Amino acid sequence: MPAARAKGYCVNATGLLAASMRNAMVDPRIPGSQGGNSGGNGRACLNEYIEHGYIPLECKDGSAQVSRSMNYWHSDWAIGNAARLLNRSSEAEILLKRSQKWTTLFDPKLAHFRPKYANGTFQDGFDEFAWGPGPGYTEAGPWQYRFEVPYDPIALQTTLKANGFDGCDLVQRANTISSAFHFGSGGQYSSLIHEMTEMGVNAWGQWELNNQPVWALQHMQVAFDSSVTGKCATQAQQWLRRSNSMLRADDAMYPGDEDNGSMGAWFLFNMVGLYPLSPASDSYVVGSPLFANVTLDVGAPRPLVIAASNQSPDNVYVQSLEWNGERFDGVTIKYDELMQGGILHFVMGKEPPVHDEL
């Protein structure tokens, strides 16, 4: 099969796509059975997901139906883009359409993603602080999954505003309300799990940085904006800089799950002021850099330099941004541009700039 080569390693793109497509298209259950994954591989409840656009509560083969559905949507978006790049247009169209089905579990009255039955009705007795696979969420609850559409933040913000909500304000609330969590009944967790106690001890509000489901929260707030000096982006910069304090120089270095280097990678991205909301996207969201100067070898004739004037622990707000000497007004920057090297120059300040109109 054809392979793509870059910087000394070989990627069998066609083979990877074939495996990913099988995972996305073939239900792993034994034909005729009423449950149980064959060998535990593949996507649980895939046929039901394809039929309804989400995993309904009736499918007991896969608990945590909301978070599973969200993972499937995001995966379909990533695989769909890979298929498009490899000229598999029909498969790309199917998968990309599936990735837009996140609206099926969005409750326009509450602005939460909620478990739903196959007939299209939401589960009764919604508790915004209930954790566990019973209510539909893995190692978290509705607040942690409230913004989990990292591949399309503009569409999420548009949907929120159309229903009388604002994503920026909701993220602010997530950061400032109590760290409440509920467990114990209705198929939820029967006892405390470490993700619960770590959130209460290490984080603030419903910001569960100790675990993966909420990692995109603050950067989604940036992505809801159109300018790095706008209201949403400026609000997020405070929280993003504060997040760095959760990484400690002792034997309790990380505030929670450091799974396969993922939390370390989160901190590194956050500290340099760039973050990939979706690994399959072509852009990075701009944050609030911790360091005055970082030089990265990106394999181009010139390095990527991330410089921050007026940098200090208190100067967390971006006043202006330049890319290679030109004013930069947006909130995302293309991967291909960064890989050519250049200078990303932040000017920082202690107070937020005058907010741009959204």
Short mmCIF file of C-alpha atoms in Angstrom, two decimals:
data_model
loop_
_atom_site.label_atom_id
_atom_site.label_comp_id
_atom_site.label_asym_id
_atom_site.label_seq_id
_atom_site.Cartn_x
_atom_site.Cartn_y
_atom_site.Cartn_z
CA MET A 1 0.00 0.00 0.00
CA PRO A 2 1.19 3.55 -0.62
CA ALA A 3 2.88 5.23 2.30
CA ALA A 4 3.64 8.82 3.17
CA ARG A 5 7.15 9.69 4.34
CA ALA A 6 8.15 12.70 6.40
CA LYS A 7 11.15 13.53 8.55
CA GLY A 8 12.56 10.01 8.73
CA TYR A 9 9.46 7.97 9.53
CA CYS A 10 6.95 6.15 7.39
CA VAL A 11 3.18 6.41 7.77
CA ASN A 12 1.02 3.84 6.01
CA ALA A 13 -1.83 6.26 5.53
CA THR A 14 -3.93 3.94 3.39
CA GLY A 15 -3.61 1.10 5.89
CA LEU A 16 -4.43 3.33 8.83
CA LEU A 17 -7.49 4.67 7.03
CA ALA A 18 -8.69 1.15 6.22
CA ALA A 19 -8.43 0.12 9.88
CA SER A 20 -10.14 3.32 11.03
CA MET A 21 -12.92 2.89 8.48
CA ARG A 22 -13.56 -0.67 9.66
CA ASN A 23 -13.78 0.60 13.24
CA ALA A 24 -16.27 3.27 12.13
CA MET A 25 -18.41 1.08 9.87
CA VAL A 26 -18.44 -2.50 11.22
CA ASP A 27 -20.31 -3.35 14.42
CA PRO A 28 -18.08 -5.71 16.44
CA ARG A 29 -20.90 -7.74 17.96
CA ILE A 30 -21.44 -11.30 16.88
CA PRO A 31 -24.34 -11.40 14.38
CA GLY A 32 -27.58 -12.37 16.07
CA SER A 33 -26.38 -11.73 19.60
CA GLN A 34 -28.15 -9.30 21.91
CA GLY A 35 -25.06 -7.77 23.50
CA GLY A 36 -21.40 -8.09 24.25
CA ASN A 37 -18.54 -6.95 22.10
CA SER A 38 -16.68 -9.60 20.20
CA GLY A 39 -13.40 -9.73 22.05
CA GLY A 40 -13.98 -6.27 23.48
CA ASN A 41 -12.78 -4.55 20.30
CA GLY A 42 -14.45 -1.95 18.15
CA ARG A 43 -17.26 0.53 18.85
CA ALA A 44 -19.98 -0.58 21.25
CA CYS A 45 -23.53 -0.01 19.97
CA LEU A 46 -22.28 1.05 16.55
CA ASN A 47 -25.39 -0.03 14.64
CA GLU A 48 -27.61 1.91 17.01
CA TYR A 49 -25.34 4.93 16.74
CA ILE A 50 -25.54 4.85 12.95
CA GLU A 51 -29.33 4.46 13.01
CA HIS A 52 -30.10 7.24 15.48
CA GLY A 53 -27.07 9.50 15.22
CA TYR A 54 -26.33 8.79 18.89
CA ILE A 55 -26.21 5.81 21.27
CA PRO A 56 -29.67 5.41 22.83
CA LEU A 57 -30.17 4.38 26.43
CA GLU A 58 -31.69 1.07 25.34
CA CYS A 59 -28.30 -0.15 24.11
CA LYS A 60 -26.82 -1.66 27.27
CA ASP A 61 -23.78 -2.95 25.39
CA GLY A 62 -22.20 0.46 25.86
CA SER A 63 -22.76 2.47 29.01
CA ALA A 64 -21.96 6.19 29.26
CA GLN A 65 -24.03 6.75 26.14
CA VAL A 66 -23.45 10.51 25.97
CA SER A 67 -19.67 10.46 26.27
CA ARG A 68 -19.40 7.47 23.91
CA SER A 69 -21.52 9.26 21.33
CA MET A 70 -19.30 12.32 21.64
CA ASN A 71 -16.18 10.24 21.12
CA TYR A 72 -17.75 8.63 18.05
CA TRP A 73 -18.71 12.03 16.57
CA HIS A 74 -15.22 13.39 17.05
CA SER A 75 -13.66 10.22 15.63
CA ASP A 76 -15.94 10.32 12.60
CA TRP A 77 -14.91 13.92 11.96
CA ALA A 78 -11.23 12.96 12.12
CA ILE A 79 -11.60 9.85 9.96
CA GLY A 80 -13.82 11.72 7.53
CA ASN A 81 -11.17 14.35 7.00
CA ALA A 82 -8.53 11.66 6.50
CA ALA A 83 -10.77 9.99 3.92
CA ARG A 84 -11.24 13.31 2.14
CA LEU A 85 -7.49 13.90 1.98
CA LEU A 86 -7.00 10.40 0.55
CA ASN A 87 -9.67 10.98 -2.13
CA ARG A 88 -12.30 8.73 -0.53
CA SER A 89 -15.04 11.28 -1.02
CA SER A 90 -18.09 9.06 -0.51
CA GLU A 91 -16.85 7.68 2.81
CA ALA A 92 -15.75 11.17 3.86
CA GLU A 93 -19.23 12.55 3.22
CA ILE A 94 -20.87 9.81 5.32
CA LEU A 95 -18.53 10.26 8.27
CA LEU A 96 -18.55 14.04 8.24
CA LYS A 97 -22.36 14.04 8.22
CA ARG A 98 -22.34 11.65 11.17
CA SER A 99 -20.01 13.98 13.07
CA GLN A 100 -22.63 16.74 12.92
CA LYS A 101 -25.19 14.64 14.81
CA TRP A 102 -24.05 16.12 18.13
CA THR A 103 -27.20 18.23 18.00
CA THR A 104 -29.27 15.08 18.67
CA LEU A 105 -28.23 14.97 22.34
CA PHE A 106 -28.19 18.72 22.90
CA ASP A 107 -31.07 19.86 25.10
CA PRO A 108 -31.97 23.38 23.91
CA LYS A 109 -33.79 24.15 27.18
CA LEU A 110 -30.85 23.37 29.46
CA ALA A 111 -27.89 23.73 27.08
CA HIS A 112 -26.56 20.36 28.24
CA PHE A 113 -25.89 17.13 26.39
CA ARG A 114 -28.23 14.53 27.85
CA PRO A 115 -28.96 10.80 27.55
CA LYS A 116 -31.80 10.02 25.20
CA TYR A 117 -33.97 7.03 24.35
CA ALA A 118 -34.33 5.60 20.86
CA ASN A 119 -37.72 7.32 20.47
CA GLY A 120 -36.01 10.72 20.79
CA THR A 121 -37.07 11.62 24.33
CA PHE A 122 -34.56 12.63 26.99
CA GLN A 123 -34.11 10.61 30.15
CA ASP A 124 -36.12 11.94 33.10
CA GLY A 125 -34.59 13.30 36.28
CA PHE A 126 -31.62 15.21 34.89
CA ASP A 127 -28.94 16.08 37.48
CA GLU A 128 -26.26 18.46 36.18
CA PHE A 129 -23.78 17.20 38.81
CA ALA A 130 -24.40 13.44 38.45
CA TRP A 131 -21.32 11.44 37.50
CA GLY A 132 -21.06 7.96 36.13
CA PRO A 133 -21.90 5.67 33.27
CA GLY A 134 -25.49 5.33 34.53
CA PRO A 135 -26.43 8.93 33.66
CA GLY A 136 -24.44 8.70 30.44
CA TYR A 137 -20.96 10.05 31.23
CA THR A 138 -17.53 8.50 31.80
CA GLU A 139 -15.48 9.66 34.82
CA ALA A 140 -17.31 12.99 34.78
CA GLY A 141 -20.75 14.52 34.45
CA PRO A 142 -22.81 16.88 32.29
CA TRP A 143 -20.68 19.95 33.07
CA GLN A 144 -17.47 18.29 31.94
CA TYR A 145 -19.01 17.23 28.63
CA ARG A 146 -20.99 20.43 28.07
CA PHE A 147 -18.54 21.83 25.49
CA GLU A 148 -17.20 18.61 24.00
CA VAL A 149 -17.47 19.57 20.32
CA PRO A 150 -13.83 20.64 19.91
CA TYR A 151 -13.84 20.15 16.16
CA ASP A 152 -16.60 22.72 15.62
CA PRO A 153 -16.67 25.37 18.38
CA ILE A 154 -18.31 27.99 16.16
CA ALA A 155 -21.28 25.72 15.45
CA LEU A 156 -21.65 24.97 19.16
CA GLN A 157 -21.55 28.67 20.06
CA THR A 158 -24.07 29.43 17.31
CA THR A 159 -26.41 26.74 18.65
CA LEU A 160 -26.05 28.00 22.20
CA LYS A 161 -26.83 31.57 21.20
CA ALA A 162 -29.81 30.51 19.11
CA ASN A 163 -31.27 29.02 22.29
CA GLY A 164 -30.57 31.98 24.54
CA PHE A 165 -27.19 30.93 25.95
CA ASP A 166 -23.62 32.10 25.48
CA GLY A 167 -20.70 29.69 25.54
CA CYS A 168 -18.37 32.26 27.08
CA ASP A 169 -20.70 32.83 30.01
CA LEU A 170 -21.24 29.11 30.51
CA VAL A 171 -17.50 28.46 30.68
CA GLN A 172 -17.17 31.30 33.17
CA ARG A 173 -19.84 29.64 35.28
CA ALA A 174 -18.09 26.28 35.03
CA ASN A 175 -14.99 27.92 36.50
CA THR A 176 -16.77 29.66 39.35
CA ILE A 177 -19.54 27.37 40.64
CA SER A 178 -18.86 24.74 43.29
CA SER A 179 -16.99 21.51 42.59
CA ALA A 180 -20.12 19.49 43.36
CA PHE A 181 -20.53 15.91 42.14
CA HIS A 182 -23.21 13.34 42.90
CA PHE A 183 -22.97 9.54 42.88
CA GLY A 184 -24.56 6.44 44.33
CA SER A 185 -27.92 5.71 42.69
CA GLY A 186 -29.47 5.06 39.34
CA GLY A 187 -26.52 3.10 37.97
CA GLN A 188 -24.03 5.80 38.84
CA TYR A 189 -20.70 5.22 40.55
CA SER A 190 -21.35 3.42 43.86
CA SER A 191 -18.46 5.12 45.64
CA LEU A 192 -15.92 7.90 45.26
CA ILE A 193 -13.50 7.54 42.39
CA HIS A 194 -10.18 9.33 42.32
CA GLU A 195 -11.26 11.71 39.53
CA MET A 196 -13.93 13.12 41.85
CA THR A 197 -11.64 13.80 44.80
CA GLU A 198 -8.88 15.14 42.52
CA MET A 199 -11.24 17.67 41.02
CA GLY A 200 -12.25 18.88 44.46
CA VAL A 201 -8.67 19.09 45.75
CA ASN A 202 -6.71 20.22 42.69
CA ALA A 203 -9.04 22.16 40.41
CA TRP A 204 -11.78 24.75 40.77
CA GLY A 205 -15.45 24.82 39.89
CA GLN A 206 -16.32 22.13 37.36
CA TRP A 207 -12.88 22.50 35.71
CA GLU A 208 -11.68 18.89 35.94
CA LEU A 209 -8.17 19.37 34.57
CA ASN A 210 -7.15 16.24 36.50
CA ASN A 211 -8.90 14.13 33.84
CA GLN A 212 -9.25 14.15 30.07
CA PRO A 213 -12.97 14.89 29.46
CA VAL A 214 -12.67 18.59 30.24
CA TRP A 215 -9.25 19.45 28.82
CA ALA A 216 -10.66 21.48 25.95
CA LEU A 217 -12.89 23.62 28.19
CA GLN A 218 -10.85 26.83 28.48
CA HIS A 219 -9.54 26.67 24.92
CA MET A 220 -13.10 26.26 23.67
CA GLN A 221 -13.82 29.60 25.33
CA VAL A 222 -11.07 31.13 23.20
CA ALA A 223 -12.42 29.42 20.09
CA PHE A 224 -15.88 30.89 20.71
CA ASP A 225 -14.30 34.28 19.95
CA SER A 226 -13.04 35.91 16.76
CA SER A 227 -10.21 37.97 18.28
CA VAL A 228 -7.42 37.18 20.71
CA THR A 229 -8.32 40.39 22.56
CA GLY A 230 -12.06 39.67 22.57
CA LYS A 231 -14.26 39.05 25.59
CA CYS A 232 -14.22 35.23 25.45
CA ALA A 233 -10.50 34.93 24.69
CA THR A 234 -9.57 37.39 27.43
CA GLN A 235 -11.70 35.57 29.99
CA ALA A 236 -10.04 32.28 29.08
CA GLN A 237 -6.50 33.68 29.32
CA GLN A 238 -6.85 34.16 33.07
CA TRP A 239 -7.88 30.54 33.59
CA LEU A 240 -5.31 29.14 31.17
CA ARG A 241 -2.45 30.86 32.95
CA ARG A 242 -3.79 29.85 36.34
CA SER A 243 -3.94 26.24 35.16
CA ASN A 244 -0.15 26.13 34.95
CA SER A 245 0.00 26.37 38.76
CA MET A 246 -1.49 22.89 38.96
CA LEU A 247 1.79 21.39 37.70
CA ARG A 248 4.09 20.97 40.69
CA ALA A 249 7.81 20.28 41.08
CA ASP A 250 7.48 17.39 43.54
CA ASP A 251 6.45 13.74 43.68
CA ALA A 252 2.83 14.81 43.12
CA MET A 253 3.77 16.57 39.91
CA TYR A 254 0.48 16.06 38.04
CA PRO A 255 -2.98 16.89 39.40
CA GLY A 256 -4.47 13.65 38.06
CA ASP A 257 -4.31 11.13 35.21
CA GLU A 258 -1.05 11.34 33.26
CA ASP A 259 -2.15 8.74 30.72
CA ASN A 260 0.53 7.92 28.16
CA GLY A 261 2.01 11.41 28.32
CA SER A 262 -1.27 13.16 27.58
CA MET A 263 -1.38 15.46 30.61
CA GLY A 264 2.26 16.42 30.18
CA ALA A 265 1.48 17.29 26.56
CA TRP A 266 -1.50 19.39 27.69
CA PHE A 267 0.71 21.45 30.01
CA LEU A 268 3.42 21.91 27.38
CA PHE A 269 0.94 23.18 24.81
CA ASN A 270 -0.74 25.44 27.33
CA MET A 271 2.55 26.90 28.52
CA VAL A 272 3.71 27.88 25.02
CA GLY A 273 0.32 29.46 24.27
CA LEU A 274 -0.86 27.13 21.51
CA TYR A 275 -3.31 24.24 21.75
CA PRO A 276 -4.76 21.72 19.24
CA LEU A 277 -8.47 21.63 20.08
CA SER A 278 -8.82 18.66 17.77
CA PRO A 279 -5.70 16.68 16.82
CA ALA A 280 -7.23 16.14 13.38
CA SER A 281 -7.66 19.83 12.66
CA ASP A 282 -5.22 22.02 10.74
CA SER A 283 -5.10 24.78 13.37
CA TYR A 284 -3.99 25.66 16.88
CA VAL A 285 -5.92 27.86 19.29
CA VAL A 286 -3.96 30.80 20.74
CA GLY A 287 -3.73 30.97 24.54
CA SER A 288 -1.67 32.83 27.14
CA PRO A 289 2.06 31.88 26.98
CA LEU A 290 3.90 31.33 30.24
CA PHE A 291 7.43 32.00 28.96
CA ALA A 292 9.03 35.15 27.59
CA ASN A 293 10.79 33.23 24.82
CA VAL A 294 10.49 29.70 23.45
CA THR A 295 12.38 28.51 20.37
CA LEU A 296 11.16 25.33 18.66
CA ASP A 297 12.92 23.42 15.91
CA VAL A 298 10.13 22.61 13.47
CA GLY A 299 12.38 21.20 10.75
CA ALA A 300 12.22 24.37 8.63
CA PRO A 301 15.12 26.65 7.65
CA ARG A 302 14.13 28.92 10.53
CA PRO A 303 12.77 27.94 13.97
CA LEU A 304 9.41 28.80 15.43
CA VAL A 305 9.92 31.47 18.08
CA ILE A 306 7.13 32.25 20.55
CA ALA A 307 8.02 35.53 22.27
CA ALA A 308 6.04 37.40 24.93
CA SER A 309 6.88 40.99 25.80
CA ASN A 310 6.02 42.31 29.28
CA GLN A 311 5.83 38.75 30.51
CA SER A 312 5.32 38.23 34.25
CA PRO A 313 3.19 36.04 36.54
CA ASP A 314 0.61 38.83 36.74
CA ASN A 315 0.57 39.77 33.06
CA VAL A 316 -1.75 37.04 31.81
CA TYR A 317 -3.79 39.01 29.24
CA VAL A 318 -2.85 39.29 25.57
CA GLN A 319 -2.83 42.96 24.51
CA SER A 320 -1.80 42.33 20.92
CA LEU A 321 -0.34 39.60 18.74
CA GLU A 322 1.91 39.60 15.66
CA TRP A 323 2.87 36.79 13.33
CA ASN A 324 6.10 37.49 11.45
CA GLY A 325 5.74 41.21 12.05
CA GLU A 326 2.14 41.46 10.88
CA ARG A 327 -0.78 42.09 13.21
CA PHE A 328 -2.70 38.91 13.95
CA ASP A 329 -6.33 39.31 15.00
CA GLY A 330 -7.74 35.79 15.00
CA VAL A 331 -7.82 33.07 17.66
CA THR A 332 -6.38 30.19 15.59
CA ILE A 333 -3.24 29.81 13.52
CA LYS A 334 -2.62 27.21 10.84
CA TYR A 335 -0.32 24.27 11.51
CA ASP A 336 1.27 24.60 8.07
CA GLU A 337 2.23 28.21 8.81
CA LEU A 338 3.78 27.32 12.16
CA MET A 339 5.79 24.52 10.56
CA GLN A 340 7.45 27.03 8.24
CA GLY A 341 8.96 28.76 11.27
CA GLY A 342 8.72 32.40 12.19
CA ILE A 343 8.02 34.65 15.15
CA LEU A 344 4.75 34.65 17.06
CA HIS A 345 5.01 37.76 19.21
CA PHE A 346 2.64 38.38 22.13
CA VAL A 347 2.42 41.63 24.07
CA MET A 348 1.11 40.86 27.56
CA GLY A 349 -0.53 43.03 30.22
CA LYS A 350 -1.96 42.92 33.72
CA GLU A 351 -5.41 44.14 32.74
CA PRO A 352 -7.64 42.91 29.91
CA PRO A 353 -7.65 45.14 26.83
CA VAL A 354 -10.84 46.84 25.76
CA HIS A 355 -12.99 43.97 24.52
CA ASP A 356 -13.65 43.69 20.83
CA GLU A 357 -17.28 43.33 19.89
CA LEU A 358 -18.31 39.74 19.23
#
